[in-house]
């Protein structure tokens, strides 16, 4: 596609529920990144994929968070047993290669846990 | 871990004015980028600048890696420049994760 697409744009869920957030990167981009942005803060790194594999998942806060990219294109960020502290904007970015520093970010998914 | 501080935290300008935004970091960096987040939340890459100077239209950036700071210059500001400006850096070679500063919130008045 022309840009990085994230769905849904907004998600409201109840505490304890499971959610999936989807990222569709620019066609042909091999590197994909997930970040989380809390209100008034800069984005915080979560995980980076090179192709299908998670090359660096050191930013995932705990084992409730998991991400996959099974075919090297679309990625899904999965959050189990959501907590109110998980409320944030989840941003996805892609780049042609890992060494291509021209990140393109999606518009984000605003997750609210009530 | 590395600390990234941006100043000023908030800035209000009249349209047409110039401004300088600063990013200080506490350790050596491998990669550094500047981003603009518009009022609708979209993050746009402005510069990849681990060292030296670059210019793109009314914007330019300079990084002095040995002194651990980077500057973003905005000349002849326009209302569309409003938003939050972030510097983001990657401290280690071979890693592609970025640490973002807390940003400078800019508002340009017509």
Coordinates of C-alpha atoms in Angstrom, one line a residue:
Chain A
X1 CA 0.0 0.0 0.0
X2 CA 0.9 3.7 -0.2
X3 CA 1.5 4.0 3.5
X4 CA 1.6 2.1 6.8
X5 CA -2.0 1.1 7.7
X6 CA -3.0 0.3 11.3
X7 CA -6.4 -1.1 12.4
X8 CA -8.4 -0.4 14.3
X9 CA -7.8 3.3 14.7
X10 CA -9.5 3.2 18.1
X11 CA -10.1 0.3 20.5
X12 CA -11.9 0.4 23.8
X13 CA -11.8 -2.8 25.8
X14 CA -12.5 -3.9 29.3
X15 CA -9.8 -4.7 31.8
X16 CA -8.8 -8.4 31.5
X17 CA -9.8 -8.8 27.9
X18 CA -7.6 -9.9 25.0
X19 CA -6.9 -7.5 22.1
X20 CA -5.2 -7.7 18.7
X21 CA -3.8 -4.7 16.9
X22 CA -2.9 -5.0 13.2
X23 CA -0.2 -3.3 11.1
X24 CA 0.0 -3.5 7.4
X25 CA 3.4 -2.1 6.3
X26 CA 4.4 -0.5 3.0
X27 CA 4.7 -3.2 0.4
X28 CA 8.3 -4.5 0.1
X29 CA 9.4 -3.1 3.4
X30 CA 11.3 -5.9 5.3
X31 CA 11.7 -4.1 8.6
X32 CA 8.7 -3.5 10.9
X33 CA 8.7 -1.8 14.3
X34 CA 6.1 -1.4 17.1
X35 CA 6.2 1.5 19.5
X36 CA 3.9 2.6 22.3
X37 CA 3.2 6.2 23.1
X38 CA 1.6 7.3 26.3
X39 CA 0.0 10.8 26.7
X40 CA 2.7 13.5 26.8
X41 CA 5.6 11.2 26.2
X42 CA 7.7 10.2 23.3
X43 CA 7.2 6.8 21.6
X44 CA 8.7 3.8 23.4
X45 CA 10.2 0.9 21.5
X46 CA 8.4 -2.5 21.8
X47 CA 9.6 -4.9 19.2
X48 CA 11.4 -5.0 15.8
X49 CA 10.9 -7.6 13.0
X50 CA 13.2 -8.3 10.2
X51 CA 11.2 -10.4 7.8
X52 CA 9.2 -13.0 9.7
X53 CA 11.4 -13.1 12.8
X54 CA 11.5 -10.9 15.8
X55 CA 15.0 -9.5 15.7
X56 CA 14.6 -7.6 19.0
X57 CA 11.7 -7.9 21.4
X58 CA 13.5 -6.3 24.4
X59 CA 10.9 -3.6 24.7
X60 CA 7.9 -5.8 25.3
X61 CA 6.9 -4.9 28.9
X62 CA 5.9 -8.4 30.0
X63 CA 4.7 -11.7 28.8
X64 CA 1.2 -10.4 28.3
X65 CA 2.5 -8.8 25.1
X66 CA 3.3 -10.8 22.0
X67 CA 3.7 -9.9 18.3
X68 CA 3.8 -12.0 15.2
X69 CA 4.6 -11.4 11.5
X70 CA 4.0 -14.9 10.0
X71 CA 4.4 -14.0 6.3
X72 CA 6.9 -11.2 6.6
X73 CA 4.3 -8.5 5.8
X74 CA 1.3 -7.9 8.1
X75 CA 2.1 -7.9 11.8
X76 CA -0.3 -8.3 14.8
X77 CA 0.4 -7.1 18.3
X78 CA -1.4 -9.2 20.8
X79 CA -2.1 -8.1 24.4
X80 CA -3.6 -10.6 26.9
X81 CA -5.4 -9.8 30.1
X82 CA -5.3 -6.1 29.4
X83 CA -4.7 -3.6 32.2
X84 CA -5.6 0.0 32.5
X85 CA -1.9 0.9 32.3
X86 CA -1.8 -0.6 28.8
X87 CA -3.9 2.4 27.6
X88 CA -1.8 4.2 25.0
X89 CA -1.4 4.8 21.3
X90 CA 0.3 1.9 19.6
X91 CA 2.4 2.9 16.6
X92 CA 3.8 0.8 13.8
X93 CA 6.5 1.8 11.5
X94 CA 8.3 0.1 8.5
X95 CA 11.4 0.7 6.5
X96 CA 12.8 -0.8 3.3
X97 CA 15.6 -2.5 5.2
X98 CA 16.8 -2.2 8.8
X99 CA 19.6 0.1 7.7
X100 CA 17.2 2.4 6.0
X101 CA 16.6 5.1 8.6
X102 CA 13.7 6.6 6.8
X103 CA 11.0 5.2 9.0
X104 CA 7.4 5.5 7.8
X105 CA 4.9 5.5 10.7
X106 CA 1.3 4.6 10.6
X107 CA -1.4 6.7 12.3
X108 CA -1.5 4.4 15.3
X109 CA -4.2 2.6 17.3
X110 CA -5.5 4.3 20.3
X111 CA -6.1 1.6 22.9
X112 CA -8.3 2.5 26.0
X113 CA -8.7 -0.1 28.7
X114 CA -11.6 0.7 31.0
Chain B
X1 CA 20.7 3.8 29.8
X2 CA 21.2 6.8 27.6
X3 CA 19.2 10.0 28.5
X4 CA 17.7 12.2 25.9
X5 CA 16.6 15.7 26.9
X6 CA 14.9 18.2 24.6
X7 CA 14.5 21.9 25.1
X8 CA 12.4 23.9 25.3
X9 CA 9.5 21.7 26.3
X10 CA 7.0 24.2 24.9
X11 CA 7.4 27.0 22.4
X12 CA 4.9 29.5 20.9
X13 CA 5.9 31.5 17.8
X14 CA 4.3 34.0 15.6
X15 CA 4.1 33.0 12.0
X16 CA 7.3 34.0 10.2
X17 CA 9.6 33.7 13.2
X18 CA 12.6 31.4 13.4
X19 CA 13.4 28.9 16.1
X20 CA 16.0 26.5 17.4
X21 CA 15.1 23.2 19.1
X22 CA 17.8 21.4 21.1
X23 CA 18.4 17.7 21.8
X24 CA 21.0 16.7 24.4
X25 CA 22.1 13.1 25.0
X26 CA 24.2 11.5 27.7
X27 CA 26.2 9.0 25.7
X28 CA 27.6 8.4 22.2
X29 CA 25.1 7.6 19.5
X30 CA 25.1 5.5 16.4
X31 CA 22.0 6.9 14.8
X32 CA 19.9 10.0 15.3
X33 CA 16.7 11.2 13.7
X34 CA 14.3 14.1 14.1
X35 CA 10.6 13.6 13.8
X36 CA 7.6 15.9 13.6
X37 CA 4.3 14.7 15.1
X38 CA 1.4 16.7 13.7
X39 CA -1.7 17.7 15.8
X40 CA -3.4 14.5 14.4
X41 CA -0.7 12.3 15.8
X42 CA 1.1 11.4 12.6
X43 CA 4.8 11.0 13.0
X44 CA 6.9 12.2 10.0
X45 CA 10.6 11.6 9.6
X46 CA 12.5 14.9 9.1
X47 CA 16.2 14.1 9.2
X48 CA 18.5 11.2 9.7
X49 CA 21.5 13.0 11.1
X50 CA 24.0 11.1 13.3
X51 CA 26.6 13.8 12.6
X52 CA 27.1 16.9 10.4
X53 CA 24.5 19.3 8.9
X54 CA 21.5 18.8 6.6
X55 CA 19.0 21.1 5.1
X56 CA 15.5 20.5 3.7
X57 CA 13.7 23.7 2.7
X58 CA 13.0 25.8 5.7
X59 CA 14.3 23.1 8.1
X60 CA 17.9 22.3 8.8
X61 CA 19.6 20.2 11.5
X62 CA 23.1 19.9 12.9
X63 CA 24.5 17.2 15.1
X64 CA 27.8 17.6 17.0
X65 CA 28.2 14.0 18.2
X66 CA 31.4 14.8 20.1
X67 CA 29.6 17.3 22.3
X68 CA 26.4 15.1 22.5
X69 CA 23.8 17.5 21.1
X70 CA 21.7 18.0 18.0
X71 CA 19.9 21.2 16.9
X72 CA 16.8 21.5 14.6
X73 CA 16.3 24.9 13.0
X74 CA 13.0 26.1 11.7
X75 CA 13.0 29.3 9.7
X76 CA 10.0 31.4 8.6
X77 CA 7.7 29.2 10.6
X78 CA 4.2 28.4 9.3
X79 CA 1.1 27.3 11.2
X80 CA 1.6 23.9 9.6
X81 CA 4.8 23.5 11.6
X82 CA 2.8 23.2 14.8
X83 CA 3.0 19.9 16.6
X84 CA 5.6 18.0 18.6
X85 CA 9.2 17.6 17.5
X86 CA 11.1 14.6 18.7
X87 CA 14.7 13.6 18.5
X88 CA 15.3 9.9 18.6
X89 CA 18.5 8.0 18.9
X90 CA 20.0 4.6 18.7
X91 CA 23.0 4.3 21.0
X92 CA 24.5 1.0 19.8
X93 CA 25.7 -0.1 16.4
X94 CA 23.7 -2.9 14.9
X95 CA 20.5 -2.1 16.8
X96 CA 17.6 -0.5 15.1
X97 CA 15.5 0.5 18.1
X98 CA 15.2 4.2 18.9
X99 CA 15.0 6.0 22.2
X100 CA 12.8 9.1 21.9
X101 CA 13.1 12.3 23.8
X102 CA 10.1 13.8 25.5
X103 CA 9.7 16.3 22.7
X104 CA 9.3 20.0 22.1
X105 CA 5.7 21.1 21.6
X106 CA 5.5 24.0 19.1
X107 CA 2.6 26.2 18.4
X108 CA 2.8 28.7 15.5
X109 CA 0.2 31.4 15.6
X110 CA -1.2 33.1 12.4

